[in-house]
Amino acid sequence: MERIYVDATVQRGLKPVGSVGERTYDVLADNLRRLGFSDEHIAMFAEPVPRPDGSAVDWYAAADGPVQRWEDAPPPVRDAARQRLEALSGDIVALAKRLEQSSSERDIARARALLNALDYPGDEYLRIVESPKGPRPVVLCWSHVRDGDDPGRRAADLWVRAKSPGRATIEVGAAAAAEATAASPPVPPPDAPAAATRHTQIVGVWRRGSPLAWLLWALLALMLGIIAYLLLMSCAVRLPGLEWLRGAGYLNYCPVAAAPSDADRDLLAELERNRALQVEMERLQRELADRAQDCRVEAVRQDAAQRHQQELQRVQEEHRVQEEQRRAQEDQRRQAEEQARQRDEMARRVQEAGGTQGRLTVSMTWEDKSDLDLTVLCPNGDRIILIRAACGGQLEVDRNRNANEAVTTPVEHIVWGDTAPPGTYTVQVSGFNVRPTDGRRVPFKVRVTKGNETRDYTGSVGHKQLVTVVTFQVP
């Protein structure tokens, strides 16, 4: 299948899911291929190509038919594409859940990458590709969710539906998952008697009256006293009502701040106004950036619509050319059939009239009761006409000579025996008696057969006219 341009998107309002490596298309495709998934599973994810200026991301996908937006597709097409999307995603979720049970860090990372890839912001990021097997879904902005949405919800919903009663177990990539799970055996639990012994020893250390216990309690009290002193010295703790001890330097070590003066109040008010202005400037900058982004988004949308229209026109042009070629081939086939039918019709008329075949024959048919004469001028100047034979050839069949016996399917036939003298032969047709004689011309068809070579010629003749049809050589 050919990789074609699908659409363009901007990332504003979206947040990525997973690491940068997990969102790399080649890594995802290689991961799916190694785990035994089909090309259709891989083709479900479009390939992102960021633009150099960072304004948008172009998406490409493998397709053998036209691409349409999700909202533009008819409901039956969307339903079929939705079923196919859930089936393909369910395959991936089933295998990812099997990999999560493995003790291998690599398998667990693969499972996480597969589940993250199934997140996308919404149905407006879905496209539908027409294929011989039916509508096929293509996902844009995979491994992304909207700001404020929780990642992993789509994979969780698919897993719940996959484990519901009546759903068949998915075995895609089962061998790879089983092999990955078996690669690292589980760690056995600790020995029960040894754990019990260690517990007894720890309890013995804290038994009442033990010298070690008193020492540990003393160390704990000393550590708490040091922490309290450091907090007092750093002004982290202030004890109300003990201001008289401030001069001693032990408690309330930090002096109490004096009441602010008028100058201090003015300074604080100015600082507050500066902070308010700074906040307003930041808000205006964000608004300006959002408007600029909206302009870029509109430009990207227009560009995407133009590309979509160009792609649609290209597909329509290809279909038009294919249709013209098909019609031309059909016309050629019909012409060949008509020529074969006419050849068969002439041969049938000659046979019914009692004509024979020789090394050289000249036949003529027409379609009314006129009396046309077929004549051949021999190389020696003699002429074969009516009952007159010349240069080894003779007229075997002569129809419509008598007006009372005229037919609408006449034929005339000249045949030579085993050989014909070498030289130039000229075939002519005479309009001896065109019926009725109203100035019209009678169309005819002449066939010349030399051995295995047969050629047909057409023409027309008027009343009492003589027309030359063809000149040929006999070696």
Coordinates of C-alpha atoms in Angstrom, one line a residue:
M1 CA 0.0 0.0 0.0
E2 CA 1.1 3.6 -0.7
R3 CA 1.8 6.0 2.1
I4 CA -0.3 9.1 1.6
Y5 CA -0.9 12.4 3.4
V6 CA -3.8 12.1 5.8
D7 CA -4.2 15.4 7.8
A8 CA -2.4 18.0 10.0
T9 CA -2.9 18.7 13.7
V10 CA -1.7 21.1 16.3
Q11 CA -0.8 20.0 19.8
R12 CA -2.3 22.9 21.8
G13 CA -4.7 21.6 24.5
L14 CA -3.1 18.1 24.4
K15 CA -0.6 16.4 26.7
P16 CA 1.6 13.5 25.7
V17 CA 1.4 10.1 27.4
G18 CA 4.6 8.1 28.1
S19 CA 8.2 8.8 27.2
V20 CA 9.5 10.3 23.9
G21 CA 10.8 7.0 22.8
E22 CA 7.4 5.3 23.3
R23 CA 5.8 8.0 21.1
T24 CA 8.3 7.3 18.2
Y25 CA 6.5 5.7 15.3
D26 CA 9.4 3.5 14.2
V27 CA 9.7 2.2 17.8
L28 CA 6.0 1.4 18.1
A29 CA 5.9 -0.3 14.6
D30 CA 8.9 -2.4 15.4
N31 CA 7.5 -3.3 18.8
L32 CA 4.2 -4.4 17.2
R33 CA 6.0 -6.3 14.5
R34 CA 8.3 -8.2 17.0
L35 CA 5.2 -9.2 19.0
G36 CA 3.6 -10.9 16.0
F37 CA 0.9 -8.3 15.1
S38 CA -0.3 -8.0 11.5
D39 CA 0.3 -5.1 9.1
E40 CA -3.3 -3.9 9.7
H41 CA -2.5 -3.5 13.4
I42 CA 0.5 -1.3 12.5
A43 CA -1.4 0.6 9.9
M44 CA -4.0 1.7 12.5
F45 CA -1.4 4.2 13.8
A46 CA -0.6 7.2 11.5
E47 CA 3.0 8.3 11.2
P48 CA 3.7 11.8 12.6
V49 CA 6.0 14.2 10.7
P50 CA 6.5 17.5 12.6
R51 CA 6.9 20.6 10.5
P52 CA 10.2 22.5 10.6
D53 CA 8.7 25.6 12.1
G54 CA 6.8 23.6 14.8
S55 CA 3.4 25.0 13.8
A56 CA 1.8 21.7 13.3
V57 CA 2.3 17.9 12.8
D58 CA 1.6 16.2 9.4
W59 CA 0.2 12.7 9.5
Y60 CA 0.8 10.0 6.9
A61 CA -0.7 6.5 6.7
A62 CA -0.6 3.4 4.4
A63 CA -3.7 3.4 2.3
D64 CA -5.0 2.0 -1.0
G65 CA -8.1 4.1 -1.2
P66 CA -9.5 7.6 -0.3
V67 CA -9.3 8.9 3.2
Q68 CA -12.2 10.7 4.9
R69 CA -12.8 12.4 8.3
W70 CA -14.7 10.5 10.9
E71 CA -17.5 13.1 11.1
D72 CA -17.9 13.1 7.3
A73 CA -18.4 9.4 6.9
P74 CA -21.9 7.9 6.8
P75 CA -23.1 6.2 10.1
P76 CA -22.9 2.6 8.6
V77 CA -19.2 3.3 7.6
R78 CA -18.4 4.8 11.1
D79 CA -20.0 1.8 12.8
A80 CA -18.0 -0.7 10.8
A81 CA -14.8 1.3 11.4
R82 CA -15.6 1.5 15.1
Q83 CA -15.9 -2.3 15.3
R84 CA -12.7 -2.7 13.5
L85 CA -10.9 -0.2 15.8
E86 CA -12.1 -1.9 18.9
A87 CA -11.1 -5.4 17.6
L88 CA -7.6 -4.2 16.7
S89 CA -7.2 -2.3 19.9
G90 CA -8.5 -5.3 21.9
D91 CA -5.8 -7.5 20.4
I92 CA -3.2 -5.1 21.6
V93 CA -4.7 -4.7 25.1
A94 CA -4.9 -8.5 25.5
L95 CA -1.3 -9.0 24.7
A96 CA -0.2 -6.0 26.8
K97 CA -2.0 -7.5 29.9
R98 CA -0.2 -10.8 29.4
L99 CA 3.2 -9.0 29.2
E100 CA 2.4 -7.1 32.4
Q101 CA 2.4 -10.5 34.3
S102 CA 6.0 -11.1 33.2
S103 CA 8.9 -10.5 35.6
S104 CA 11.0 -9.0 32.8
E105 CA 11.4 -5.2 33.0
R106 CA 11.6 -5.1 29.2
D107 CA 8.3 -6.9 28.8
I108 CA 6.6 -4.6 31.3
A109 CA 8.0 -1.6 29.4
R110 CA 6.6 -3.0 26.2
A111 CA 3.2 -3.5 27.7
R112 CA 3.2 0.1 29.0
A113 CA 4.2 1.5 25.6
L114 CA 1.4 -0.5 23.9
L115 CA -1.3 0.7 26.3
N116 CA -0.1 4.3 26.1
A117 CA -0.3 4.1 22.3
L118 CA -4.1 3.4 22.5
D119 CA -4.8 6.8 24.1
Y120 CA -6.0 9.5 21.7
P121 CA -7.9 12.7 22.4
G122 CA -11.3 11.9 20.7
D123 CA -13.2 10.8 17.6
E124 CA -12.2 14.0 15.7
Y125 CA -8.7 12.5 15.6
L126 CA -9.9 9.4 13.8
R127 CA -9.8 9.0 10.0
I128 CA -11.4 6.2 7.8
V129 CA -9.6 4.6 4.9
E130 CA -11.6 2.7 2.2
S131 CA -10.0 -0.7 1.6
P132 CA -11.0 -4.0 -0.2
K133 CA -11.8 -5.5 3.3
G134 CA -14.0 -2.6 4.3
P135 CA -13.6 0.7 6.3
R136 CA -10.2 0.7 8.2
P137 CA -9.6 3.2 11.1
V138 CA -6.5 5.4 11.3
V139 CA -5.6 7.1 14.6
L140 CA -4.0 10.6 14.8
C141 CA -2.3 12.0 17.9
W142 CA -2.0 8.6 19.5
S143 CA -0.2 8.5 22.9
H144 CA -1.9 11.9 23.6
V145 CA -4.9 13.0 25.7
R146 CA -6.6 16.3 26.4
D147 CA -5.5 18.5 29.2
G148 CA -7.3 17.4 32.3
D149 CA -8.1 13.8 31.0
D150 CA -6.6 10.8 32.7
P151 CA -4.4 8.5 30.5
G152 CA -5.2 4.8 30.2
R153 CA -9.0 5.0 30.2
R154 CA -9.4 3.6 26.7
A155 CA -7.2 0.7 27.4
A156 CA -9.0 0.0 30.7
D157 CA -12.4 0.1 29.0
L158 CA -11.2 -2.2 26.2
W159 CA -9.8 -4.7 28.8
V160 CA -13.1 -4.7 30.7
R161 CA -15.0 -5.4 27.5
A162 CA -12.5 -8.1 26.5
K163 CA -13.0 -9.9 29.8
S164 CA -16.8 -9.7 29.6
P165 CA -18.7 -13.1 29.2
G166 CA -19.1 -14.3 25.7
R167 CA -16.0 -12.5 24.2
A168 CA -13.5 -14.8 22.6
T169 CA -10.0 -14.9 24.0
I170 CA -7.5 -13.1 21.8
E171 CA -4.4 -15.1 21.0
V172 CA -2.5 -12.6 18.8
G173 CA 1.2 -12.8 19.7
A174 CA 0.5 -15.4 22.4
A175 CA 3.8 -17.2 21.7
A176 CA 5.8 -14.0 22.2
A177 CA 4.0 -13.2 25.4
A178 CA 4.4 -16.7 26.8
E179 CA 8.1 -16.7 25.9
A180 CA 8.6 -13.2 27.5
T181 CA 6.7 -14.3 30.7
A182 CA 8.8 -17.5 31.0
A183 CA 12.1 -15.6 30.6
S184 CA 12.3 -14.5 34.3
P185 CA 11.0 -17.0 37.0
P186 CA 9.4 -15.6 40.1
V187 CA 11.5 -15.0 43.2
P188 CA 10.8 -17.7 45.9
P189 CA 9.5 -16.5 49.4
P190 CA 12.1 -16.3 52.3
D191 CA 12.6 -19.3 54.5
A192 CA 9.9 -19.3 57.3
P193 CA 12.1 -20.5 60.3
A194 CA 14.9 -18.0 59.5
A195 CA 12.4 -15.1 59.4
A196 CA 10.9 -16.2 62.8
T197 CA 14.4 -16.3 64.3
R198 CA 15.2 -12.7 63.2
H199 CA 11.9 -11.5 64.6
T200 CA 12.7 -13.1 68.0
Q201 CA 16.1 -11.4 68.0
I202 CA 14.6 -7.9 67.3
V203 CA 12.0 -8.3 70.0
G204 CA 14.8 -9.3 72.5
V205 CA 16.7 -6.0 71.8
W206 CA 13.7 -3.9 72.9
R207 CA 12.9 -6.0 76.0
R208 CA 12.3 -3.8 79.1
G209 CA 15.4 -3.3 81.3
S210 CA 17.9 -4.0 78.5
P211 CA 21.0 -1.6 78.6
L212 CA 20.8 -1.3 74.8
A213 CA 17.2 -0.1 75.0
W214 CA 18.1 2.7 77.5
L215 CA 21.0 3.8 75.3
L216 CA 18.7 4.1 72.3
W217 CA 16.1 6.1 74.2
A218 CA 18.9 8.5 75.3
L219 CA 20.1 9.0 71.8
L220 CA 16.5 9.7 70.6
A221 CA 16.0 12.4 73.4
L222 CA 19.3 14.0 72.5
M223 CA 18.4 14.1 68.8
L224 CA 15.0 15.7 69.5
G225 CA 16.7 18.4 71.7
I226 CA 19.2 19.3 68.9
I227 CA 16.3 19.6 66.4
A228 CA 14.4 21.9 68.8
Y229 CA 17.4 24.2 69.4
L230 CA 18.1 24.5 65.6
L231 CA 14.5 25.4 65.0
L232 CA 14.6 28.1 67.7
M233 CA 17.8 29.6 66.4
S234 CA 16.5 29.8 62.8
C235 CA 13.3 31.6 63.9
A236 CA 11.2 28.6 62.9
V237 CA 9.5 28.4 66.4
R238 CA 8.3 31.3 68.5
L239 CA 6.8 30.8 72.0
P240 CA 4.2 33.5 72.8
G241 CA 4.3 35.0 76.4
L242 CA 8.0 34.4 76.9
E243 CA 9.3 37.7 75.5
W244 CA 11.1 38.5 78.8
L245 CA 13.5 35.6 77.9
R246 CA 14.5 37.2 74.7
G247 CA 17.4 39.1 76.2
A248 CA 18.8 35.8 77.5
G249 CA 19.3 34.6 73.9
Y250 CA 17.7 31.2 74.4
L251 CA 14.1 31.5 73.6
N252 CA 12.4 33.9 71.1
Y253 CA 15.9 34.4 69.6
C254 CA 14.5 36.3 66.6
P255 CA 13.4 39.9 67.4
V256 CA 9.8 41.0 66.8
A257 CA 9.4 43.1 63.7
A258 CA 8.5 46.7 64.4
A259 CA 5.3 48.3 63.1
P260 CA 5.7 49.5 59.5
S261 CA 6.0 53.3 58.9
D262 CA 4.1 55.3 56.3
A263 CA 7.0 55.1 53.9
D264 CA 7.0 51.3 54.3
R265 CA 3.3 51.2 53.6
D266 CA 3.8 53.3 50.5
L267 CA 6.6 51.0 49.4
L268 CA 4.5 47.9 50.0
A269 CA 1.6 49.4 48.1
E270 CA 3.9 50.2 45.1
L271 CA 5.3 46.7 45.2
E272 CA 1.7 45.4 45.2
R273 CA 0.8 47.5 42.2
N274 CA 4.0 46.3 40.4
R275 CA 3.0 42.7 41.0
A276 CA -0.6 43.4 39.7
L277 CA 0.9 45.0 36.6
Q278 CA 3.2 42.1 36.1
V279 CA 0.3 39.7 36.4
E280 CA -1.7 41.7 33.9
M281 CA 1.2 41.8 31.5
E282 CA 1.6 38.0 31.7
R283 CA -2.1 37.6 31.1
L284 CA -2.0 39.9 28.0
Q285 CA 1.1 38.0 26.7
R286 CA -0.7 34.7 27.1
E287 CA -3.8 36.1 25.3
L288 CA -1.6 37.4 22.5
A289 CA 0.1 34.0 22.2
D290 CA -3.3 32.2 22.1
R291 CA -4.5 34.5 19.4
A292 CA -1.4 33.9 17.4
Q293 CA -1.8 30.2 17.9
D294 CA -5.4 30.5 16.7
C295 CA -4.2 32.2 13.5
R296 CA -1.7 29.4 13.0
V297 CA -4.3 26.8 13.7
E298 CA -6.6 28.3 11.1
A299 CA -3.8 28.4 8.6
V300 CA -3.0 24.8 9.3
R301 CA -6.7 23.8 8.9
Q302 CA -6.9 25.6 5.6
D303 CA -3.8 24.0 4.4
A304 CA -5.0 20.6 5.5
A305 CA -8.4 21.2 3.8
Q306 CA -6.5 22.2 0.6
R307 CA -4.3 19.1 0.7
H308 CA -7.4 16.9 1.3
Q309 CA -9.1 18.5 -1.7
Q310 CA -6.0 17.9 -3.8
E311 CA -5.8 14.3 -2.7
L312 CA -9.5 13.8 -3.5
Q313 CA -9.1 15.4 -6.9
R314 CA -6.1 13.1 -7.6
V315 CA -8.0 10.0 -6.7
Q316 CA -11.0 11.1 -8.8
E317 CA -8.7 11.8 -11.8
E318 CA -7.2 8.3 -11.4
H319 CA -10.7 6.8 -11.3
R320 CA -11.6 8.8 -14.4
V321 CA -8.6 7.6 -16.4
Q322 CA -9.2 4.0 -15.3
E323 CA -12.9 4.3 -16.4
E324 CA -11.8 5.7 -19.8
Q325 CA -9.3 2.9 -20.3
R326 CA -12.0 0.4 -19.3
R327 CA -14.4 1.9 -21.8
A328 CA -11.8 1.9 -24.6
Q329 CA -11.0 -1.8 -23.9
E330 CA -14.8 -2.5 -24.0
D331 CA -15.1 -0.7 -27.3
Q332 CA -12.2 -2.6 -28.8
R333 CA -13.7 -5.9 -27.6
R334 CA -17.1 -5.0 -29.1
Q335 CA -15.4 -4.1 -32.4
A336 CA -13.5 -7.4 -32.4
E337 CA -16.7 -9.3 -31.7
E338 CA -18.5 -7.4 -34.5
Q339 CA -15.7 -8.1 -37.0
A340 CA -15.8 -11.8 -36.0
R341 CA -19.6 -11.8 -36.4
Q342 CA -19.3 -10.2 -39.8
R343 CA -16.7 -12.7 -40.9
D344 CA -18.8 -15.5 -39.7
E345 CA -21.8 -13.9 -41.6
M346 CA -19.9 -13.7 -44.9
A347 CA -18.6 -17.2 -44.6
R348 CA -22.2 -18.4 -43.8
R349 CA -23.6 -16.7 -46.9
V350 CA -20.9 -18.1 -49.2
Q351 CA -21.4 -21.6 -47.8
E352 CA -25.2 -21.4 -48.2
A353 CA -24.9 -20.2 -51.8
G354 CA -22.6 -23.1 -52.6
G355 CA -19.3 -21.3 -52.8
T356 CA -16.0 -23.2 -52.4
Q357 CA -12.7 -22.2 -50.8
G358 CA -9.3 -22.0 -52.7
R359 CA -5.8 -20.7 -52.3
L360 CA -7.2 -17.3 -53.4
T361 CA -10.8 -16.1 -52.9
V362 CA -12.6 -12.7 -53.2
S363 CA -16.1 -12.3 -51.7
M364 CA -18.6 -9.4 -51.4
T365 CA -21.8 -8.8 -49.3
W366 CA -24.3 -6.0 -49.1
E367 CA -27.6 -5.5 -47.4
D368 CA -30.4 -4.7 -49.9
K369 CA -31.9 -6.0 -53.2
S370 CA -29.6 -4.0 -55.5
D371 CA -27.7 -5.8 -58.2
L372 CA -24.0 -5.2 -57.5
D373 CA -21.3 -7.0 -59.5
L374 CA -17.9 -8.1 -58.1
T375 CA -15.1 -8.0 -60.7
V376 CA -11.4 -8.6 -60.6
L377 CA -8.8 -7.3 -63.1
C378 CA -6.1 -10.0 -63.7
P379 CA -2.4 -9.2 -64.2
N380 CA -2.6 -10.0 -67.9
G381 CA -5.4 -7.5 -68.4
D382 CA -8.3 -10.0 -68.5
R383 CA -11.3 -9.4 -66.3
I384 CA -13.4 -11.8 -64.2
I385 CA -17.1 -10.7 -64.4
L386 CA -20.4 -12.5 -64.5
I387 CA -20.0 -15.9 -66.1
R388 CA -16.6 -15.0 -67.6
A389 CA -13.6 -16.7 -66.1
A390 CA -10.0 -15.4 -66.4
C391 CA -6.5 -16.1 -65.1
G392 CA -7.6 -19.3 -63.3
G393 CA -10.5 -17.6 -61.4
Q394 CA -14.2 -17.7 -61.9
L395 CA -17.4 -16.2 -60.3
E396 CA -19.1 -19.0 -58.4
V397 CA -21.9 -17.0 -56.7
D398 CA -23.9 -14.2 -58.3
R399 CA -27.0 -12.9 -56.3
N400 CA -29.7 -10.4 -57.1
R401 CA -29.1 -10.7 -60.9
N402 CA -32.9 -11.3 -61.3
A403 CA -35.0 -8.7 -59.6
N404 CA -37.8 -11.2 -59.0
E405 CA -35.4 -13.4 -57.0
A406 CA -33.5 -10.6 -55.2
V407 CA -32.8 -11.0 -51.5
T408 CA -31.7 -8.5 -48.8
T409 CA -28.7 -10.6 -47.8
P410 CA -26.9 -11.2 -51.1
V411 CA -23.3 -12.4 -51.7
E412 CA -20.9 -12.8 -54.6
H413 CA -17.9 -15.0 -54.6
I414 CA -14.8 -15.5 -56.9
V415 CA -12.4 -18.4 -56.4
W416 CA -9.2 -19.6 -57.9
G417 CA -8.1 -23.2 -57.9
D418 CA -4.8 -24.4 -56.5
T419 CA -2.7 -21.5 -57.9
A420 CA -3.2 -18.0 -59.2
P421 CA -0.8 -16.4 -61.6
P422 CA 1.7 -14.1 -60.0
G423 CA 1.2 -10.3 -60.5
T424 CA -1.1 -7.4 -59.6
Y425 CA -4.8 -8.0 -59.1
T426 CA -7.4 -5.2 -58.8
V427 CA -10.8 -5.7 -57.1
Q428 CA -13.6 -3.5 -58.3
V429 CA -17.4 -3.3 -57.6
S430 CA -20.0 -2.2 -60.2
G431 CA -23.4 -0.7 -59.3
F432 CA -25.1 -2.5 -62.2
N433 CA -28.7 -1.8 -61.0
V434 CA -29.2 0.1 -57.7
R435 CA -32.8 -0.5 -56.5
P436 CA -34.4 1.9 -56.3
T437 CA -32.4 4.3 -58.5
D438 CA -32.9 7.5 -56.3
G439 CA -29.3 8.6 -56.4
R440 CA -28.3 6.8 -53.2
R441 CA -25.1 4.8 -52.7
V442 CA -25.1 1.1 -51.5
P443 CA -22.5 0.2 -48.9
F444 CA -20.7 -3.1 -49.3
K445 CA -18.0 -5.2 -47.7
V446 CA -15.2 -7.1 -49.6
R447 CA -13.0 -9.8 -48.2
V448 CA -9.7 -11.0 -49.8
T449 CA -8.3 -14.3 -48.6
K450 CA -4.8 -15.4 -49.7
G451 CA -3.9 -18.7 -48.0
N452 CA -4.1 -18.0 -44.2
E453 CA -4.2 -14.2 -44.6
T454 CA -7.7 -12.5 -44.6
R455 CA -8.4 -8.9 -45.0
D456 CA -11.7 -7.0 -45.1
Y457 CA -12.5 -3.8 -47.0
T458 CA -15.6 -1.5 -47.0
G459 CA -16.9 1.0 -49.5
S460 CA -20.0 2.2 -51.3
V461 CA -21.2 2.5 -55.0
G462 CA -23.9 4.4 -56.9
H463 CA -26.1 3.4 -59.8
K464 CA -24.0 2.5 -62.9
Q465 CA -20.8 3.4 -61.1
L466 CA -17.5 1.3 -61.0
V467 CA -15.3 1.8 -57.9
T468 CA -11.9 0.3 -57.1
V469 CA -11.7 -1.4 -53.7
V470 CA -8.1 -2.7 -53.4
T471 CA -5.1 -3.8 -55.3
F472 CA -2.9 -6.7 -54.1
Q473 CA 0.0 -8.8 -55.2
V474 CA 0.3 -12.5 -55.7
P475 CA 3.9 -13.7 -55.5

